[in-house]
Amino acid sequence: MSQDSALTADKPKADAGGGWVGAAIRLGLGLLFVLATFVYVGWFRDGQFSIVLVMAAVFGAYMAMNIGANDVANNVGPAVGSKVLTLGGALVIAAIFEAAGALIAGGEVVGTIRSGIINPALIPNSQAFVWAMMAALLAAAVWLNIASAVGAPISTTHSIVGGVLGGGIAASGLDVVNWPVMGNIAMSWVVSPLMGATIAAGFLYLIKRTITYRQDMVGAARNRVPMLVAVMAWAFCTYLLLKGVNKLVPVGFTMAVGLGLVAAAIVYFIARGAVLRRAGELENSKAGINRLFGVPLIFAAALLSFAHGSNDVANAIGPLAAIVDVVSSAGEIHGNAPIPFWVMAIGALGIAVGLALYGPRVIRTVGSEITELDPMRAYCIAMAATLTVILASQLGLPISTTHVSVGAVFGVGFLREYLKTNYSRIVEEIRSHHPAGDQAALDAFMARFTAATIQERGVMLAQLKRDFKLKQGPDYLVKSERKLLRKAHRKELVKRSLMLRIVAAWIITVPASALLATLLYYTLRGMLMA
């Protein structure tokens, strides 16, 4: 059975696990959270009752739940897919650290217009601005909900960007849009997945060349794994300082890199001691080496969730904070809005609730349905996510963390495809360069080839081809037969149909959420003016 068919066969079992009862319970709990938000903002929050604030808070709660259902999968999906974490354990870790990141380091102010894509000064009045922000929130949430239902991991930032774009155009026309910024966002559709795929594939190839392609894998791991874990510590420390702690106290890039190096040095000695202690009990195989990456991946899932909560909560509560600011300041529109604690709490709790109720669907997509993952591959994906964000932020490149992480999964899968197909091609080429009846010579050569280093294999193949030119005869496969054998052994380890579905969802996210926001703007205006 091919991988595609195997994945398809497993999918109904996973989706049918809860059945109608489970779906009803999840829906009921989600509605309960939205209702609690409605009741709190309407009756228990300090201040006068405002139907606009109540509706905006409900939309914000719905948006936060959908961020939890869709975007958080990028942080924990690879750890779940590689079986380092169970689905339940991943949900608990992500919920705790997402909420902690939002509440501790979510920031005291947030930009009222996400990414500066529209000019609020061109919106005719504060009432139209509030309607535009409400439409943006609801449109982004609805589009995320649709994507989560089909298991497509999409960018929540792009969803809210599309929502603000559509709401702004509906309120004030095309001139309100900052089109150069929109061009940069469109560029991120290409830049983000390519950077993620390249870095993840590079790390995986490095691990294969320096560890798993060696005869003594355990010996190679004793030297290489502590260094790899130290590099991870540096990347995550730098990432956390720049994207999380920086919201509490100012941290420059140089300071973040320096503190990251200190953390890396400490972690290196800890990891070296741990690897040396465990080396004696490890089997000399990829499965044995994979056991060394388990604990670092758990820390990676937690830290990625914390940083994600501190940054992406703004996607849920940015427009809500803007509405609160306008209502509380008698209609004045500011470039940045203070975030009341109750607004931040709605964002943090909503992400945790959405993750717990609806996160597993997209977690399975990222973790196991695109391609098969193990701890080494999951490590490469985590490294790609953090390094890409650090690199892009310094170069001023627009990126989407969702596109980076999913692109990294694709990169790992396609590299594995290439390496396995290439190895099968080499094996068939070796067979074709031996006479059909000389099985003993073929077996002897394959035994030497398998035990050789990569450099030695190159020398052996070159020598084999030189000998073949001198000895070629009717007992050898002709070129056309060798080509057919290569086709027969081509392996596909990335599910193509799912990849196309995800890429299509990425491409239409901004226009789809923009169109929804435009329609919702006129609907809300009609309702609230009546």
Coordinates of C-alpha atoms in Angstrom, one line a residue:
M1 CA 0.0 0.0 0.0
S2 CA 1.3 3.5 -0.9
Q3 CA 1.8 6.1 1.7
D4 CA -1.1 8.2 0.2
S5 CA -3.5 5.3 0.5
A6 CA -2.3 4.4 3.9
L7 CA -2.8 7.9 5.1
T8 CA -6.3 8.0 3.5
A9 CA -7.2 4.8 5.2
D10 CA -6.2 6.0 8.6
K11 CA -7.9 9.3 8.3
P12 CA -11.6 8.2 8.8
K13 CA -10.6 6.4 12.0
A14 CA -9.0 9.6 13.4
D15 CA -11.9 11.8 12.3
A16 CA -14.6 9.5 13.5
G17 CA -13.1 9.1 17.0
G18 CA -15.5 11.5 18.7
G19 CA -18.6 10.9 16.5
W20 CA -21.6 13.1 16.7
V21 CA -21.6 13.1 20.5
G22 CA -18.0 14.3 20.6
A23 CA -18.8 17.0 18.0
A24 CA -21.8 18.2 20.0
I25 CA -19.9 18.4 23.2
R26 CA -17.1 20.4 21.6
L27 CA -19.6 22.7 20.0
G28 CA -21.4 23.1 23.3
L29 CA -18.2 23.9 25.2
G30 CA -17.2 26.4 22.5
L31 CA -20.5 28.2 22.7
L32 CA -20.3 28.2 26.5
F33 CA -17.0 30.1 26.3
V34 CA -18.5 32.6 23.8
L35 CA -21.6 33.0 26.0
A36 CA -19.3 33.6 29.1
T37 CA -17.6 36.3 27.2
F38 CA -20.9 37.9 26.2
V39 CA -22.2 37.8 29.8
Y40 CA -18.9 39.2 31.3
V41 CA -18.6 42.1 28.9
G42 CA -22.3 42.9 28.9
W43 CA -22.9 42.8 32.7
F44 CA -19.8 42.3 34.8
R45 CA -17.2 44.5 33.2
D46 CA -16.7 47.9 34.7
G47 CA -18.3 50.6 32.5
Q48 CA -21.6 51.2 30.8
F49 CA -23.3 48.5 28.7
S50 CA -22.4 48.8 25.0
I51 CA -23.9 46.5 22.3
V52 CA -20.9 47.3 20.1
L53 CA -18.4 46.2 22.7
V54 CA -20.3 43.0 23.5
M55 CA -20.5 42.0 19.8
A56 CA -16.8 42.9 19.3
A57 CA -15.8 40.8 22.4
V58 CA -17.8 37.8 21.1
F59 CA -16.1 38.1 17.7
G60 CA -12.7 38.4 19.4
A61 CA -13.4 35.3 21.5
Y62 CA -14.5 33.4 18.4
M63 CA -11.4 34.5 16.6
A64 CA -9.1 33.5 19.5
M65 CA -10.7 30.0 19.5
N66 CA -10.0 29.6 15.8
I67 CA -6.4 30.7 16.2
G68 CA -6.0 27.9 18.9
A69 CA -7.7 25.4 16.6
N70 CA -5.5 26.2 13.6
D71 CA -2.3 28.0 14.2
V72 CA -1.0 26.3 17.4
A73 CA -0.6 23.0 15.4
N74 CA 2.6 24.3 13.9
N75 CA 4.2 24.4 17.4
V76 CA 3.3 20.9 18.6
G77 CA 2.3 19.0 15.4
P78 CA 5.8 17.7 14.6
A79 CA 6.4 16.6 18.2
V80 CA 3.1 14.7 18.1
G81 CA 3.8 13.2 14.7
S82 CA 7.2 12.0 15.8
K83 CA 5.6 10.4 18.9
V84 CA 7.7 12.4 21.3
L85 CA 4.5 13.8 22.8
T86 CA 1.0 12.3 22.9
L87 CA -1.8 14.3 21.5
G88 CA -3.1 14.9 25.1
G89 CA 0.3 15.9 26.4
A90 CA 0.8 18.3 23.5
L91 CA -2.6 19.9 24.1
V92 CA -1.8 20.5 27.8
I93 CA 1.7 21.9 27.1
A94 CA 0.5 24.2 24.3
A95 CA -2.5 25.5 26.2
I96 CA -0.5 26.4 29.2
F97 CA 2.4 28.1 27.4
E98 CA 0.2 29.8 24.8
A99 CA -1.9 31.4 27.5
A100 CA 1.2 32.2 29.6
G101 CA 2.9 33.8 26.5
A102 CA -0.2 35.9 25.9
L103 CA -0.8 37.1 29.5
I104 CA 2.9 37.5 30.5
A105 CA 4.5 38.9 27.3
G106 CA 1.6 39.8 25.1
G107 CA 2.4 43.5 25.3
E108 CA 0.6 46.5 26.8
V109 CA -0.3 48.1 23.5
V110 CA -1.1 46.7 20.1
G111 CA -1.3 48.3 16.6
T112 CA -4.9 49.0 15.8
I113 CA -4.3 48.4 12.1
R114 CA -2.6 45.0 11.6
S115 CA 0.7 45.5 9.7
G116 CA -0.2 49.0 8.6
I117 CA -2.2 47.8 5.6
I118 CA -4.8 50.6 5.7
N119 CA -4.6 54.2 6.6
P120 CA -7.2 54.9 9.4
A121 CA -7.1 58.6 8.7
L122 CA -8.9 58.0 5.4
I123 CA -11.9 56.2 7.1
P124 CA -14.7 58.8 7.2
N125 CA -15.6 58.4 10.9
S126 CA -15.1 56.4 14.0
Q127 CA -18.3 54.5 13.6
A128 CA -17.2 53.2 10.2
F129 CA -13.8 52.3 11.7
V130 CA -15.5 50.2 14.4
W131 CA -17.7 48.4 11.8
A132 CA -14.6 47.7 9.7
M133 CA -12.7 46.2 12.7
M134 CA -15.7 44.1 13.7
A135 CA -16.1 42.8 10.1
A136 CA -12.3 42.0 10.0
L137 CA -12.5 40.0 13.2
L138 CA -15.5 38.0 12.2
A139 CA -14.3 37.4 8.6
A140 CA -10.9 36.2 9.8
A141 CA -12.5 33.9 12.3
V142 CA -15.0 32.4 9.9
W143 CA -12.2 31.7 7.3
L144 CA -10.0 30.1 9.9
N145 CA -13.0 28.0 11.0
I146 CA -13.4 26.7 7.4
A147 CA -9.7 26.0 7.1
S148 CA -9.6 24.1 10.4
A149 CA -12.7 22.0 9.4
V150 CA -10.8 20.7 6.3
G151 CA -7.5 20.3 8.2
A152 CA -5.6 23.0 6.3
P153 CA -3.0 24.9 8.4
I154 CA -3.2 28.6 7.2
S155 CA -1.7 31.9 8.4
T156 CA -3.9 33.6 11.0
T157 CA -2.0 36.8 10.3
H158 CA -2.9 36.6 6.6
S159 CA -6.5 35.9 7.7
I160 CA -6.8 39.1 9.8
V161 CA -4.8 41.1 7.2
G162 CA -7.4 40.1 4.6
G163 CA -10.2 40.9 7.0
V164 CA -8.8 44.4 7.7
L165 CA -8.2 44.9 4.0
G166 CA -11.8 44.0 3.1
G167 CA -13.3 46.0 6.0
G168 CA -11.2 49.1 5.1
I169 CA -12.1 49.0 1.4
A170 CA -15.8 48.7 2.3
A171 CA -15.5 51.7 4.7
S172 CA -13.4 54.0 2.5
G173 CA -12.6 52.6 -0.9
L174 CA -9.4 51.3 -2.5
D175 CA -7.4 54.4 -1.6
V176 CA -7.3 53.4 2.0
V177 CA -5.0 50.4 1.3
N178 CA -1.3 50.6 1.6
W179 CA -0.6 48.6 -1.5
P180 CA 3.3 48.3 -1.1
V181 CA 2.7 46.6 2.3
M182 CA 0.2 44.2 0.6
G183 CA 2.8 43.5 -2.0
N184 CA 5.3 42.5 0.8
I185 CA 2.6 40.3 2.4
A186 CA 2.0 38.5 -1.0
M187 CA 5.8 38.0 -1.2
S188 CA 5.7 36.1 2.1
W189 CA 3.6 33.4 0.4
V190 CA 6.7 32.4 -1.5
V191 CA 9.5 33.5 0.9
S192 CA 8.1 31.8 4.0
P193 CA 7.7 28.2 2.9
L194 CA 10.9 28.2 0.8
M195 CA 13.0 29.5 3.7
G196 CA 11.4 26.9 6.0
A197 CA 11.9 24.1 3.6
T198 CA 15.5 25.0 2.8
I199 CA 16.6 25.3 6.4
A200 CA 14.8 22.1 7.6
A201 CA 16.2 20.1 4.6
G202 CA 19.7 21.5 5.3
F203 CA 19.6 20.4 9.0
L204 CA 18.2 16.9 8.1
Y205 CA 20.9 16.4 5.5
L206 CA 23.6 17.5 8.0
I207 CA 22.3 15.0 10.5
K208 CA 22.3 12.2 7.9
R209 CA 25.8 13.0 6.7
T210 CA 27.3 13.4 10.1
I211 CA 25.4 10.7 12.1
T212 CA 23.0 8.3 10.5
Y213 CA 25.1 7.6 7.4
R214 CA 28.0 6.5 9.6
Q215 CA 28.8 2.9 10.6
D216 CA 29.2 3.9 14.2
M217 CA 26.1 6.0 14.7
V218 CA 26.3 6.1 18.5
G219 CA 29.9 7.3 18.3
A220 CA 29.0 10.0 15.9
A221 CA 26.0 11.0 18.0
R222 CA 28.2 11.4 21.1
N223 CA 30.0 14.3 19.3
R224 CA 27.3 15.8 17.2
V225 CA 24.0 15.6 19.2
P226 CA 25.3 17.9 22.0
M227 CA 26.3 20.5 19.4
L228 CA 22.9 20.2 17.7
V229 CA 21.0 20.6 21.0
A230 CA 23.2 23.6 21.9
V231 CA 22.4 25.2 18.5
M232 CA 18.7 24.7 19.3
A233 CA 19.2 26.3 22.7
W234 CA 20.8 29.3 21.1
A235 CA 18.1 29.7 18.5
F236 CA 15.2 29.3 21.0
C237 CA 16.8 31.6 23.6
T238 CA 17.4 34.3 21.0
Y239 CA 13.9 33.8 19.5
L240 CA 12.2 33.9 22.9
L241 CA 14.2 37.1 23.9
L242 CA 13.3 38.9 20.7
K243 CA 9.7 37.8 20.4
G244 CA 8.6 37.3 24.0
V245 CA 10.8 38.9 26.7
N246 CA 11.2 42.0 24.5
K247 CA 7.6 42.8 25.2
L248 CA 8.4 43.1 28.9
V249 CA 11.9 44.7 28.8
P250 CA 13.8 46.1 25.9
V251 CA 16.2 43.5 24.4
G252 CA 18.3 44.3 21.4
F253 CA 19.4 41.8 18.7
T254 CA 23.0 41.8 19.9
M255 CA 22.1 41.2 23.5
A256 CA 19.6 38.4 22.5
V257 CA 22.3 36.7 20.5
G258 CA 24.9 37.0 23.3
L259 CA 22.5 35.6 25.9
G260 CA 21.6 32.9 23.5
L261 CA 25.3 31.9 23.2
V262 CA 25.6 31.7 27.0
A263 CA 22.5 29.5 27.1
A264 CA 23.9 27.3 24.3
A265 CA 27.2 26.8 26.2
I266 CA 25.4 25.8 29.3
V267 CA 23.1 23.4 27.4
Y268 CA 26.0 21.9 25.5
F269 CA 27.7 20.7 28.7
I270 CA 24.4 19.4 30.1
A271 CA 23.5 17.6 26.8
R272 CA 27.0 16.2 26.4
G273 CA 26.9 14.6 29.9
A274 CA 23.4 13.2 29.2
V275 CA 24.4 11.8 25.8
L276 CA 27.5 10.2 27.3
R277 CA 25.5 8.6 30.1
R278 CA 22.9 7.2 27.6
A279 CA 25.3 6.2 24.8
G280 CA 26.0 2.7 26.3
E281 CA 22.3 1.7 26.3
L282 CA 21.5 3.0 22.7
E283 CA 21.3 0.6 19.8
N284 CA 23.4 1.6 16.8
S285 CA 20.5 2.5 14.6
K286 CA 18.4 5.6 13.6
A287 CA 15.8 4.5 16.2
G288 CA 18.4 4.6 18.9
I289 CA 19.7 8.0 17.9
N290 CA 16.1 9.4 17.7
R291 CA 15.8 8.8 21.4
L292 CA 18.3 11.6 22.1
F293 CA 16.1 14.2 20.5
G294 CA 13.0 13.6 22.6
V295 CA 13.6 16.0 25.6
P296 CA 14.8 18.9 23.4
L297 CA 11.6 18.6 21.3
I298 CA 9.4 18.9 24.4
F299 CA 11.2 22.1 25.4
A300 CA 10.9 23.3 21.8
A301 CA 7.1 22.7 21.7
A302 CA 6.7 24.6 25.0
L303 CA 8.9 27.6 24.0
L304 CA 7.4 27.9 20.5
S305 CA 3.9 27.9 22.1
F306 CA 5.0 30.7 24.6
A307 CA 6.5 32.8 21.8
H308 CA 3.4 32.2 19.6
G309 CA 1.1 33.2 22.4
S310 CA 3.0 36.4 23.1
N311 CA 2.9 37.4 19.4
D312 CA -0.2 36.0 17.7
V313 CA -2.6 36.9 20.5
A314 CA -2.6 40.3 18.7
N315 CA -4.3 38.7 15.8
A316 CA -7.3 38.0 18.0
I317 CA -7.4 41.0 20.1
G318 CA -5.8 43.8 18.0
P319 CA -9.0 44.8 16.3
L320 CA -10.9 44.2 19.6
A321 CA -8.5 46.5 21.5
A322 CA -8.9 49.1 18.7
I323 CA -12.7 49.0 19.1
V324 CA -12.4 49.3 22.9
D325 CA -10.0 52.2 22.5
V326 CA -12.4 54.0 20.1
V327 CA -15.4 53.5 22.3
S328 CA -13.6 54.6 25.5
S329 CA -12.0 57.6 23.9
A330 CA -15.3 59.2 22.6
G331 CA -14.6 58.1 19.0
E332 CA -11.0 59.1 18.6
I333 CA -8.9 56.7 16.5
H334 CA -5.3 56.1 17.6
G335 CA -2.4 54.4 15.9
N336 CA -1.8 52.1 19.0
A337 CA -4.3 51.0 21.5
P338 CA -3.8 50.0 25.2
I339 CA -4.9 46.5 25.9
P340 CA -7.1 46.1 29.0
F341 CA -6.5 42.9 31.0
W342 CA -9.9 41.5 30.2
V343 CA -9.3 41.9 26.5
M344 CA -5.9 40.0 26.8
A345 CA -7.6 37.3 28.9
I346 CA -10.2 36.7 26.2
G347 CA -7.5 36.2 23.7
A348 CA -5.4 33.9 25.9
L349 CA -8.3 31.8 27.1
G350 CA -9.8 31.6 23.7
I351 CA -6.6 30.3 22.1
A352 CA -6.4 27.6 24.9
V353 CA -10.1 26.6 24.5
G354 CA -9.9 26.4 20.7
L355 CA -6.8 24.4 20.9
A356 CA -8.3 21.9 23.3
L357 CA -11.6 21.5 21.4
Y358 CA -10.6 21.7 17.8
G359 CA -6.7 21.6 17.6
P360 CA -6.3 17.9 17.1
R361 CA -7.5 18.0 13.5
V362 CA -4.8 20.4 12.2
I363 CA -2.2 18.9 14.6
R364 CA -2.7 15.5 12.8
T365 CA -2.4 17.2 9.4
V366 CA 0.9 18.9 10.3
G367 CA 2.3 16.0 12.4
S368 CA 1.5 12.9 10.4
E369 CA -0.6 13.4 7.2
I370 CA 1.8 15.5 5.1
T371 CA 4.8 13.1 5.6
E372 CA 6.1 10.7 8.2
L373 CA 8.1 12.3 11.0
D374 CA 10.5 11.1 13.6
P375 CA 12.3 13.1 16.3
M376 CA 15.2 14.0 14.1
R377 CA 12.9 15.3 11.4
A378 CA 10.8 17.2 14.0
Y379 CA 14.0 18.7 15.4
C380 CA 14.8 20.1 11.9
I381 CA 11.3 21.6 11.5
A382 CA 11.6 23.3 14.9
M383 CA 15.0 24.7 14.0
A384 CA 13.7 25.9 10.7
A385 CA 10.8 27.7 12.4
T386 CA 13.0 29.6 14.9
L387 CA 15.9 30.4 12.6
T388 CA 13.7 31.6 9.8
V389 CA 11.9 34.0 12.1
I390 CA 15.2 35.3 13.5
L391 CA 16.7 35.7 10.1
A392 CA 13.7 37.3 8.4
S393 CA 13.2 39.8 11.2
Q394 CA 16.7 41.0 10.8
L395 CA 16.5 41.2 7.0
G396 CA 13.1 42.9 7.1
L397 CA 11.5 40.1 5.1
P398 CA 7.7 39.5 5.6
I399 CA 7.1 35.9 6.7
S400 CA 4.3 33.7 8.0
T401 CA 5.2 31.3 10.8
T402 CA 2.5 28.9 9.6
H403 CA 4.0 28.9 6.1
V404 CA 7.5 28.5 7.5
S405 CA 6.6 25.5 9.7
V406 CA 4.5 23.7 7.1
G407 CA 7.1 24.5 4.4
A408 CA 9.7 22.9 6.7
V409 CA 7.6 19.7 6.8
F410 CA 7.4 19.7 3.0
G411 CA 11.2 20.3 2.9
V412 CA 11.9 17.3 5.1
G413 CA 9.6 15.1 3.2
F414 CA 10.9 16.1 -0.3
L415 CA 14.5 15.6 0.9
R416 CA 13.7 12.1 2.1
E417 CA 12.0 11.4 -1.2
Y418 CA 15.1 12.6 -3.1
L419 CA 17.5 10.6 -1.0
K420 CA 15.5 7.4 -1.1
T421 CA 14.9 7.6 -4.8
N422 CA 18.5 8.4 -5.4
Y423 CA 19.6 5.4 -3.3
S424 CA 17.2 3.1 -5.2
R425 CA 18.6 4.5 -8.5
I426 CA 22.2 3.8 -7.3
V427 CA 21.3 0.2 -6.3
E428 CA 19.6 -0.5 -9.6
E429 CA 22.6 1.0 -11.4
I430 CA 24.9 -1.3 -9.5
R431 CA 22.8 -4.2 -10.4
S432 CA 22.7 -3.2 -14.1
H433 CA 26.5 -3.0 -14.1
H434 CA 26.8 -6.7 -13.0
P435 CA 26.0 -9.6 -15.2
A436 CA 22.5 -11.1 -14.5
G437 CA 23.9 -14.5 -13.5
D438 CA 26.6 -13.3 -11.2
Q439 CA 24.6 -12.9 -8.0
A440 CA 27.5 -13.7 -5.7
A441 CA 29.6 -10.8 -7.1
L442 CA 26.6 -8.5 -6.8
D443 CA 26.0 -9.4 -3.2
A444 CA 29.7 -9.0 -2.3
F445 CA 29.7 -5.5 -3.9
M446 CA 26.5 -4.5 -2.1
A447 CA 27.9 -5.6 1.2
R448 CA 31.0 -3.5 0.7
F449 CA 29.0 -0.6 -0.6
T450 CA 26.6 -0.5 2.3
A451 CA 29.5 -0.6 4.8
A452 CA 31.4 2.2 3.0
T453 CA 31.4 5.9 3.8
I454 CA 29.8 8.3 1.4
Q455 CA 33.2 9.3 0.0
E456 CA 34.1 5.7 -0.5
R457 CA 30.8 4.9 -2.2
G458 CA 31.5 7.6 -4.8
V459 CA 34.9 6.1 -5.6
M460 CA 33.3 2.6 -5.8
L461 CA 30.6 3.7 -8.2
A462 CA 33.1 5.5 -10.5
Q463 CA 35.3 2.4 -10.6
L464 CA 32.3 0.2 -11.3
K465 CA 31.3 2.5 -14.3
R466 CA 34.8 2.4 -15.7
D467 CA 34.9 -1.4 -15.5
F468 CA 31.4 -1.6 -17.1
K469 CA 32.6 0.3 -20.2
L470 CA 35.3 -2.4 -20.7
K471 CA 33.1 -5.4 -19.9
Q472 CA 29.7 -4.4 -21.4
G473 CA 27.9 -7.3 -23.1
P474 CA 24.5 -9.0 -23.6
D475 CA 24.3 -10.1 -19.9
Y476 CA 24.0 -6.4 -18.7
L477 CA 20.9 -4.2 -18.7
V478 CA 20.8 -1.7 -21.6
K479 CA 20.2 2.0 -20.9
S480 CA 16.4 1.9 -21.6
E481 CA 15.9 -0.9 -19.1
R482 CA 17.9 1.0 -16.4
K483 CA 15.6 4.0 -17.0
L484 CA 12.5 1.9 -16.5
L485 CA 13.9 0.5 -13.2
R486 CA 14.6 4.0 -12.0
K487 CA 10.9 4.9 -12.6
A488 CA 9.7 1.8 -10.8
H489 CA 11.7 2.7 -7.7
R490 CA 10.7 6.4 -7.5
K491 CA 9.3 7.0 -4.0
E492 CA 6.7 9.6 -3.0
L493 CA 6.9 10.4 0.7
V494 CA 4.9 13.7 0.6
K495 CA 1.1 13.5 0.1
R496 CA 0.6 15.5 -3.0
S497 CA -3.1 16.0 -2.8
L498 CA -2.8 17.4 0.7
M499 CA 0.0 19.7 -0.3
L500 CA -2.0 21.1 -3.2
R501 CA -5.0 21.7 -0.9
I502 CA -2.8 23.5 1.7
V503 CA -1.1 25.7 -0.9
A504 CA -4.5 26.6 -2.5
A505 CA -5.8 27.6 1.0
W506 CA -2.7 29.8 1.5
I507 CA -3.2 31.6 -1.9
I508 CA -6.9 32.4 -1.3
T509 CA -6.7 33.3 2.4
V510 CA -6.3 37.0 2.0
P511 CA -8.8 37.5 -0.9
A512 CA -11.3 35.1 0.8
S513 CA -11.2 36.8 4.2
A514 CA -11.2 40.3 2.5
L515 CA -14.4 39.4 0.5
L516 CA -16.0 38.0 3.7
A517 CA -15.1 41.2 5.6
T518 CA -16.6 43.4 2.8
L519 CA -19.9 41.5 3.0
L520 CA -19.9 41.5 6.8
Y521 CA -19.2 45.2 6.9
Y522 CA -22.4 46.1 5.1
T523 CA -24.3 43.5 7.1
L524 CA -23.1 44.9 10.4
R525 CA -23.7 48.5 9.3
G526 CA -27.2 47.7 8.3
M527 CA -27.9 45.9 11.7
L528 CA -26.3 48.6 13.9
M529 CA -27.8 51.6 12.0
A530 CA -31.3 50.1 12.2

